[in-house]
Amino acid sequence: MSRNPNRPLSPHLGVYKWGPHMLVSILHRVTGAGLATVGAAALVWWLVAAASGEEAYESFAGWAISWPGVVVGVGLTWAFFQHLLSGLRHLVMDIGAGFEIQGNKFWATMTMAGALLLTAALWLYIAMERL
Amino acid sequence: MSVDTAKTGEPGASPMTDPAALETPLARARGLGSAREGAEHWWHERASAVAVLLLFVWLIVSLLRLPALDHRGVTEWLRDPLAAVPMLLLIAATFWHLKMGLQVIVEDYVHDEGNKFLVLLLLSFAAIGGAAFAIFAVLKIAFAATGLPR
């Protein structure tokens, strides 16, 4: 692409000092992309396996409770809660609130802490109820 | 303060004296474009986000409340219209939301017009295809309960 040298260059990622607000913004996109691909595939696999009969469902369930399956499952639930909480933060910012620097950084940090906490709570509950 | 200043929200203006400094870009983008739908994709992404949020809370609570997550437990649960219908809504809202989200990522990083067109086309096919498979699976389970010969 040709560039008019008379126009200023927009500053890019490299010039900014890292903060929780930047990390959470990138996490929102990364977790969204992960959920949209791996998560959606898992959802379709689960439903199609259930519709295909007991044997297909056993094959899905075998993967789901295997070690790689549990790692992907924990990863997907963390991605889900991170995307959910940072998404709620975006909805607040969309109405023009939450831009004060201290509050903005605080809630950015809170989405990350909350996602880890909710993921741990969910899997602790599953482990206690189902095992 | 002139009306012009209030409209543009000059950089550095204090929200205390100039409420327009807090105006979001949406306020100016809404209703623009030749068909007055300039902010539609943006707005649909938010609306579907709220739907996906509610429906996934329902799904997680429902699954945790099921006595068993084996084949029998899940299919019997999905035969109930009160489970099958929210699940269909969840599939529609989720695939719509993920299609719009991935589209924004593609538009940000794929700069070549030809490649962008191709990737967005494949994305639409994949999203609609995935949703169709999932919807068919739910309907197959749900309608198996009507007593029609299988």
Tab-separated table of C-alpha atoms in Angstrom:
chain	number	residue	atom	x	y	z
A	1	MET	CA	0.000	0.000	0.000
A	2	SER	CA	1.260	3.499	-0.806
A	3	ARG	CA	1.595	5.991	2.012
A	4	ASN	CA	1.496	9.788	1.848
A	5	PRO	CA	4.661	10.814	3.758
A	6	ASN	CA	3.058	14.156	4.615
A	7	ARG	CA	0.536	12.398	6.827
A	8	PRO	CA	1.525	11.364	10.351
A	9	LEU	CA	1.925	7.673	11.198
A	10	SER	CA	-0.525	6.313	13.743
A	11	PRO	CA	1.300	5.071	16.842
A	12	HIS	CA	1.076	1.283	17.222
A	13	LEU	CA	1.259	-1.205	20.102
A	14	GLY	CA	5.019	-0.884	20.587
A	15	VAL	CA	4.967	2.728	21.803
A	16	TYR	CA	2.536	2.242	24.699
A	17	LYS	CA	3.389	1.259	28.267
A	18	TRP	CA	1.608	-1.987	29.115
A	19	GLY	CA	-1.327	-1.821	31.519
A	20	PRO	CA	-4.234	-4.050	32.570
A	21	HIS	CA	-6.586	-2.196	30.199
A	22	MET	CA	-4.426	-3.170	27.191
A	23	LEU	CA	-4.066	-6.768	28.352
A	24	VAL	CA	-7.812	-7.143	28.895
A	25	SER	CA	-8.563	-5.686	25.463
A	26	ILE	CA	-6.267	-8.220	23.785
A	27	LEU	CA	-7.569	-11.057	25.983
A	28	HIS	CA	-11.117	-10.193	24.908
A	29	ARG	CA	-10.177	-10.690	21.263
A	30	VAL	CA	-8.040	-13.798	21.842
A	31	THR	CA	-10.648	-15.547	24.029
A	32	GLY	CA	-13.388	-14.572	21.557
A	33	ALA	CA	-11.439	-16.116	18.677
A	34	GLY	CA	-10.784	-19.268	20.729
A	35	LEU	CA	-14.433	-19.656	21.739
A	36	ALA	CA	-15.606	-18.982	18.175
A	37	THR	CA	-13.429	-21.782	16.786
A	38	VAL	CA	-12.634	-24.445	19.411
A	39	GLY	CA	-15.720	-23.723	21.537
A	40	ALA	CA	-18.143	-23.725	18.606
A	41	ALA	CA	-16.608	-26.965	17.267
A	42	ALA	CA	-17.015	-28.615	20.685
A	43	LEU	CA	-20.662	-27.462	20.907
A	44	VAL	CA	-21.480	-28.870	17.450
A	45	TRP	CA	-19.617	-32.110	18.186
A	46	TRP	CA	-21.507	-32.574	21.474
A	47	LEU	CA	-24.958	-31.995	19.912
A	48	VAL	CA	-24.325	-34.053	16.750
A	49	ALA	CA	-22.907	-36.898	18.876
A	50	ALA	CA	-26.002	-36.819	21.101
A	51	ALA	CA	-28.249	-36.952	18.013
A	52	SER	CA	-26.215	-39.751	16.384
A	53	GLY	CA	-26.727	-42.275	19.145
A	54	GLU	CA	-25.129	-43.809	22.190
A	55	GLU	CA	-21.913	-44.981	20.517
A	56	ALA	CA	-21.077	-41.571	19.035
A	57	TYR	CA	-21.897	-39.918	22.358
A	58	GLU	CA	-19.614	-42.323	24.246
A	59	SER	CA	-16.818	-41.418	21.837
A	60	PHE	CA	-17.372	-37.696	22.548
A	61	ALA	CA	-17.631	-38.266	26.309
A	62	GLY	CA	-14.436	-40.343	26.243
A	63	TRP	CA	-12.576	-37.391	24.743
A	64	ALA	CA	-14.240	-34.909	27.083
A	65	ILE	CA	-13.113	-36.672	30.263
A	66	SER	CA	-9.636	-37.537	28.977
A	67	TRP	CA	-6.703	-35.378	30.117
A	68	PRO	CA	-6.459	-33.368	26.877
A	69	GLY	CA	-10.234	-32.998	26.938
A	70	VAL	CA	-10.266	-31.625	30.487
A	71	VAL	CA	-7.428	-29.196	29.673
A	72	VAL	CA	-9.391	-27.890	26.673
A	73	GLY	CA	-12.546	-27.791	28.812
A	74	VAL	CA	-10.898	-25.755	31.576
A	75	GLY	CA	-9.373	-23.490	28.923
A	76	LEU	CA	-12.757	-22.967	27.261
A	77	THR	CA	-14.514	-22.157	30.548
A	78	TRP	CA	-11.756	-19.659	31.455
A	79	ALA	CA	-12.028	-18.119	27.961
A	80	PHE	CA	-15.817	-18.003	28.360
A	81	PHE	CA	-15.708	-16.200	31.729
A	82	GLN	CA	-12.939	-13.822	30.579
A	83	HIS	CA	-14.870	-12.951	27.399
A	84	LEU	CA	-18.091	-12.593	29.410
A	85	LEU	CA	-16.610	-10.230	32.017
A	86	SER	CA	-14.516	-8.151	29.597
A	87	GLY	CA	-17.589	-8.076	27.351
A	88	LEU	CA	-19.651	-6.632	30.213
A	89	ARG	CA	-16.863	-4.073	30.728
A	90	HIS	CA	-17.140	-3.154	27.051
A	91	LEU	CA	-20.909	-2.708	27.364
A	92	VAL	CA	-20.332	-0.274	30.258
A	93	MET	CA	-17.702	1.619	28.263
A	94	ASP	CA	-20.014	1.675	25.227
A	95	ILE	CA	-22.433	3.878	27.150
A	96	GLY	CA	-19.538	6.240	27.840
A	97	ALA	CA	-18.860	5.254	31.464
A	98	GLY	CA	-15.755	3.873	33.154
A	99	PHE	CA	-13.054	5.862	31.362
A	100	GLU	CA	-11.495	7.434	34.493
A	101	ILE	CA	-7.968	6.028	34.523
A	102	GLN	CA	-8.018	4.539	38.050
A	103	GLY	CA	-11.471	2.962	37.738
A	104	ASN	CA	-10.731	1.750	34.228
A	105	LYS	CA	-7.559	-0.052	35.334
A	106	PHE	CA	-9.313	-1.415	38.440
A	107	TRP	CA	-12.173	-3.000	36.503
A	108	ALA	CA	-9.784	-4.296	33.833
A	109	THR	CA	-7.899	-6.124	36.591
A	110	MET	CA	-11.190	-7.275	38.140
A	111	THR	CA	-12.344	-8.977	34.908
A	112	MET	CA	-9.151	-11.050	34.882
A	113	ALA	CA	-9.361	-11.909	38.593
A	114	GLY	CA	-13.085	-12.666	38.260
A	115	ALA	CA	-12.552	-14.967	35.280
A	116	LEU	CA	-9.943	-17.014	37.163
A	117	LEU	CA	-12.147	-17.113	40.263
A	118	LEU	CA	-15.287	-18.213	38.366
A	119	THR	CA	-13.337	-20.869	36.433
A	120	ALA	CA	-11.887	-22.266	39.666
A	121	ALA	CA	-15.295	-22.173	41.394
A	122	LEU	CA	-17.052	-23.974	38.525
A	123	TRP	CA	-14.492	-26.771	38.258
A	124	LEU	CA	-14.289	-27.142	42.032
A	125	TYR	CA	-18.084	-27.561	42.036
A	126	ILE	CA	-17.928	-30.077	39.181
A	127	ALA	CA	-15.150	-32.022	40.913
A	128	MET	CA	-17.069	-32.184	44.196
A	129	GLU	CA	-20.450	-33.024	42.628
A	130	ARG	CA	-19.422	-35.492	39.947
A	131	LEU	CA	-16.338	-37.292	41.232
B	1	MET	CA	-18.926	27.646	24.542
B	2	SER	CA	-20.175	27.491	20.968
B	3	VAL	CA	-22.495	24.786	19.740
B	4	ASP	CA	-19.743	23.501	17.438
B	5	THR	CA	-17.423	22.807	20.359
B	6	ALA	CA	-20.124	20.903	22.189
B	7	LYS	CA	-20.714	18.732	19.134
B	8	THR	CA	-17.137	17.700	18.482
B	9	GLY	CA	-15.966	17.386	22.093
B	10	GLU	CA	-12.542	18.982	21.624
B	11	PRO	CA	-9.620	16.895	22.835
B	12	GLY	CA	-8.649	17.973	26.318
B	13	ALA	CA	-12.042	19.444	27.102
B	14	SER	CA	-13.203	18.682	30.614
B	15	PRO	CA	-16.368	16.585	30.995
B	16	MET	CA	-17.282	18.925	33.865
B	17	THR	CA	-17.686	21.915	31.575
B	18	ASP	CA	-18.279	20.116	28.275
B	19	PRO	CA	-20.603	17.110	28.474
B	20	ALA	CA	-19.905	16.361	24.809
B	21	ALA	CA	-16.350	15.376	25.784
B	22	LEU	CA	-17.903	12.184	27.133
B	23	GLU	CA	-19.961	11.555	24.010
B	24	THR	CA	-19.138	8.177	22.486
B	25	PRO	CA	-18.308	7.840	18.783
B	26	LEU	CA	-21.538	5.825	18.491
B	27	ALA	CA	-23.577	8.967	19.093
B	28	ARG	CA	-22.148	10.389	15.883
B	29	ALA	CA	-22.108	7.142	13.869
B	30	ARG	CA	-25.688	6.088	14.554
B	31	GLY	CA	-27.886	6.413	11.500
B	32	LEU	CA	-25.034	7.275	9.103
B	33	GLY	CA	-24.275	5.575	5.803
B	34	SER	CA	-26.229	5.621	2.562
B	35	ALA	CA	-28.810	3.218	4.013
B	36	ARG	CA	-28.697	4.785	7.527
B	37	GLU	CA	-27.289	1.585	8.970
B	38	GLY	CA	-23.679	2.637	9.546
B	39	ALA	CA	-23.579	1.324	13.113
B	40	GLU	CA	-25.753	-1.738	12.528
B	41	HIS	CA	-23.018	-4.382	12.640
B	42	TRP	CA	-21.661	-2.799	15.815
B	43	TRP	CA	-25.115	-2.706	17.381
B	44	HIS	CA	-26.018	-6.284	16.404
B	45	GLU	CA	-22.767	-7.488	17.972
B	46	ARG	CA	-23.862	-5.934	21.301
B	47	ALA	CA	-27.453	-7.145	21.091
B	48	SER	CA	-26.379	-10.708	20.285
B	49	ALA	CA	-23.823	-10.508	23.123
B	50	VAL	CA	-26.618	-9.935	25.638
B	51	ALA	CA	-28.624	-12.838	24.152
B	52	VAL	CA	-25.602	-15.167	24.240
B	53	LEU	CA	-24.886	-14.148	27.838
B	54	LEU	CA	-28.419	-14.977	29.042
B	55	LEU	CA	-28.643	-18.227	27.057
B	56	PHE	CA	-25.262	-19.530	28.239
B	57	VAL	CA	-26.128	-18.835	31.869
B	58	TRP	CA	-29.270	-20.921	31.225
B	59	LEU	CA	-27.201	-23.712	29.583
B	60	ILE	CA	-24.593	-23.899	32.354
B	61	VAL	CA	-27.211	-23.904	35.123
B	62	SER	CA	-29.280	-26.532	33.237
B	63	LEU	CA	-26.301	-28.839	32.681
B	64	LEU	CA	-25.179	-28.554	36.303
B	65	ARG	CA	-28.709	-29.450	37.442
B	66	LEU	CA	-28.982	-32.542	35.211
B	67	PRO	CA	-28.723	-35.774	37.220
B	68	ALA	CA	-26.428	-37.305	34.561
B	69	LEU	CA	-24.616	-35.991	31.496
B	70	ASP	CA	-24.622	-39.361	29.709
B	71	HIS	CA	-26.422	-39.976	26.399
B	72	ARG	CA	-29.730	-40.861	28.004
B	73	GLY	CA	-29.688	-37.897	30.395
B	74	VAL	CA	-28.847	-35.329	27.720
B	75	THR	CA	-31.273	-36.601	25.038
B	76	GLU	CA	-34.175	-36.910	27.476
B	77	TRP	CA	-33.504	-33.365	28.636
B	78	LEU	CA	-33.403	-32.051	25.030
B	79	ARG	CA	-36.764	-33.704	24.240
B	80	ASP	CA	-38.423	-31.173	26.504
B	81	PRO	CA	-39.432	-28.154	24.362
B	82	LEU	CA	-38.403	-25.934	27.280
B	83	ALA	CA	-34.850	-27.210	26.756
B	84	ALA	CA	-34.869	-27.648	22.953
B	85	VAL	CA	-36.165	-24.160	22.142
B	86	PRO	CA	-33.642	-22.238	24.297
B	87	MET	CA	-30.931	-24.492	22.849
B	88	LEU	CA	-31.995	-23.551	19.290
B	89	LEU	CA	-31.959	-19.877	20.273
B	90	LEU	CA	-28.525	-20.368	21.849
B	91	ILE	CA	-27.171	-21.899	18.626
B	92	ALA	CA	-28.598	-19.119	16.453
B	93	ALA	CA	-27.408	-16.292	18.735
B	94	THR	CA	-23.979	-17.857	19.310
B	95	PHE	CA	-23.176	-18.476	15.646
B	96	TRP	CA	-24.455	-15.030	14.688
B	97	HIS	CA	-22.307	-13.426	17.401
B	98	LEU	CA	-19.172	-15.423	16.580
B	99	LYS	CA	-19.558	-14.698	12.865
B	100	MET	CA	-19.686	-10.958	13.535
B	101	GLY	CA	-16.794	-11.111	16.009
B	102	LEU	CA	-14.500	-13.089	13.713
B	103	GLN	CA	-15.488	-10.762	10.846
B	104	VAL	CA	-14.108	-7.759	12.763
B	105	ILE	CA	-10.836	-9.619	13.395
B	106	VAL	CA	-10.542	-10.524	9.700
B	107	GLU	CA	-11.268	-6.927	8.664
B	108	ASP	CA	-8.561	-5.707	11.056
B	109	TYR	CA	-5.780	-8.024	9.920
B	110	VAL	CA	-6.503	-9.102	6.326
B	111	HIS	CA	-5.751	-6.032	4.213
B	112	ASP	CA	-5.758	-7.450	0.679
B	113	GLU	CA	-9.276	-6.924	-0.724
B	114	GLY	CA	-9.350	-10.257	-2.592
B	115	ASN	CA	-8.154	-12.285	0.389
B	116	LYS	CA	-10.519	-10.436	2.710
B	117	PHE	CA	-13.472	-11.202	0.445
B	118	LEU	CA	-12.540	-14.892	0.298
B	119	VAL	CA	-11.956	-15.252	4.057
B	120	LEU	CA	-15.229	-13.469	4.897
B	121	LEU	CA	-17.098	-15.687	2.435
B	122	LEU	CA	-15.619	-18.836	3.991
B	123	LEU	CA	-16.393	-17.474	7.466
B	124	SER	CA	-20.054	-17.000	6.538
B	125	PHE	CA	-20.228	-20.516	5.090
B	126	ALA	CA	-18.581	-22.031	8.185
B	127	ALA	CA	-20.821	-20.142	10.625
B	128	ILE	CA	-24.045	-21.011	8.793
B	129	GLY	CA	-22.886	-24.613	8.237
B	130	GLY	CA	-21.971	-25.123	11.897
B	131	ALA	CA	-25.263	-23.642	13.055
B	132	ALA	CA	-27.213	-25.852	10.612
B	133	PHE	CA	-25.552	-29.031	11.901
B	134	ALA	CA	-26.186	-28.087	15.528
B	135	ILE	CA	-29.822	-27.070	14.871
B	136	PHE	CA	-30.503	-30.293	12.953
B	137	ALA	CA	-29.056	-32.339	15.820
B	138	VAL	CA	-31.312	-30.643	18.391
B	139	LEU	CA	-34.411	-31.037	16.190
B	140	LYS	CA	-33.634	-34.707	15.580
B	141	ILE	CA	-33.440	-35.358	19.320
B	142	ALA	CA	-36.510	-33.237	20.102
B	143	PHE	CA	-38.780	-34.710	17.410
B	144	ALA	CA	-37.812	-38.276	18.271
B	145	ALA	CA	-40.150	-37.841	21.254
B	146	THR	CA	-43.313	-37.243	19.220
B	147	GLY	CA	-44.039	-40.935	18.699
B	148	LEU	CA	-43.482	-40.834	14.939
B	149	PRO	CA	-41.749	-43.921	13.541
B	150	ARG	CA	-38.000	-43.348	13.708
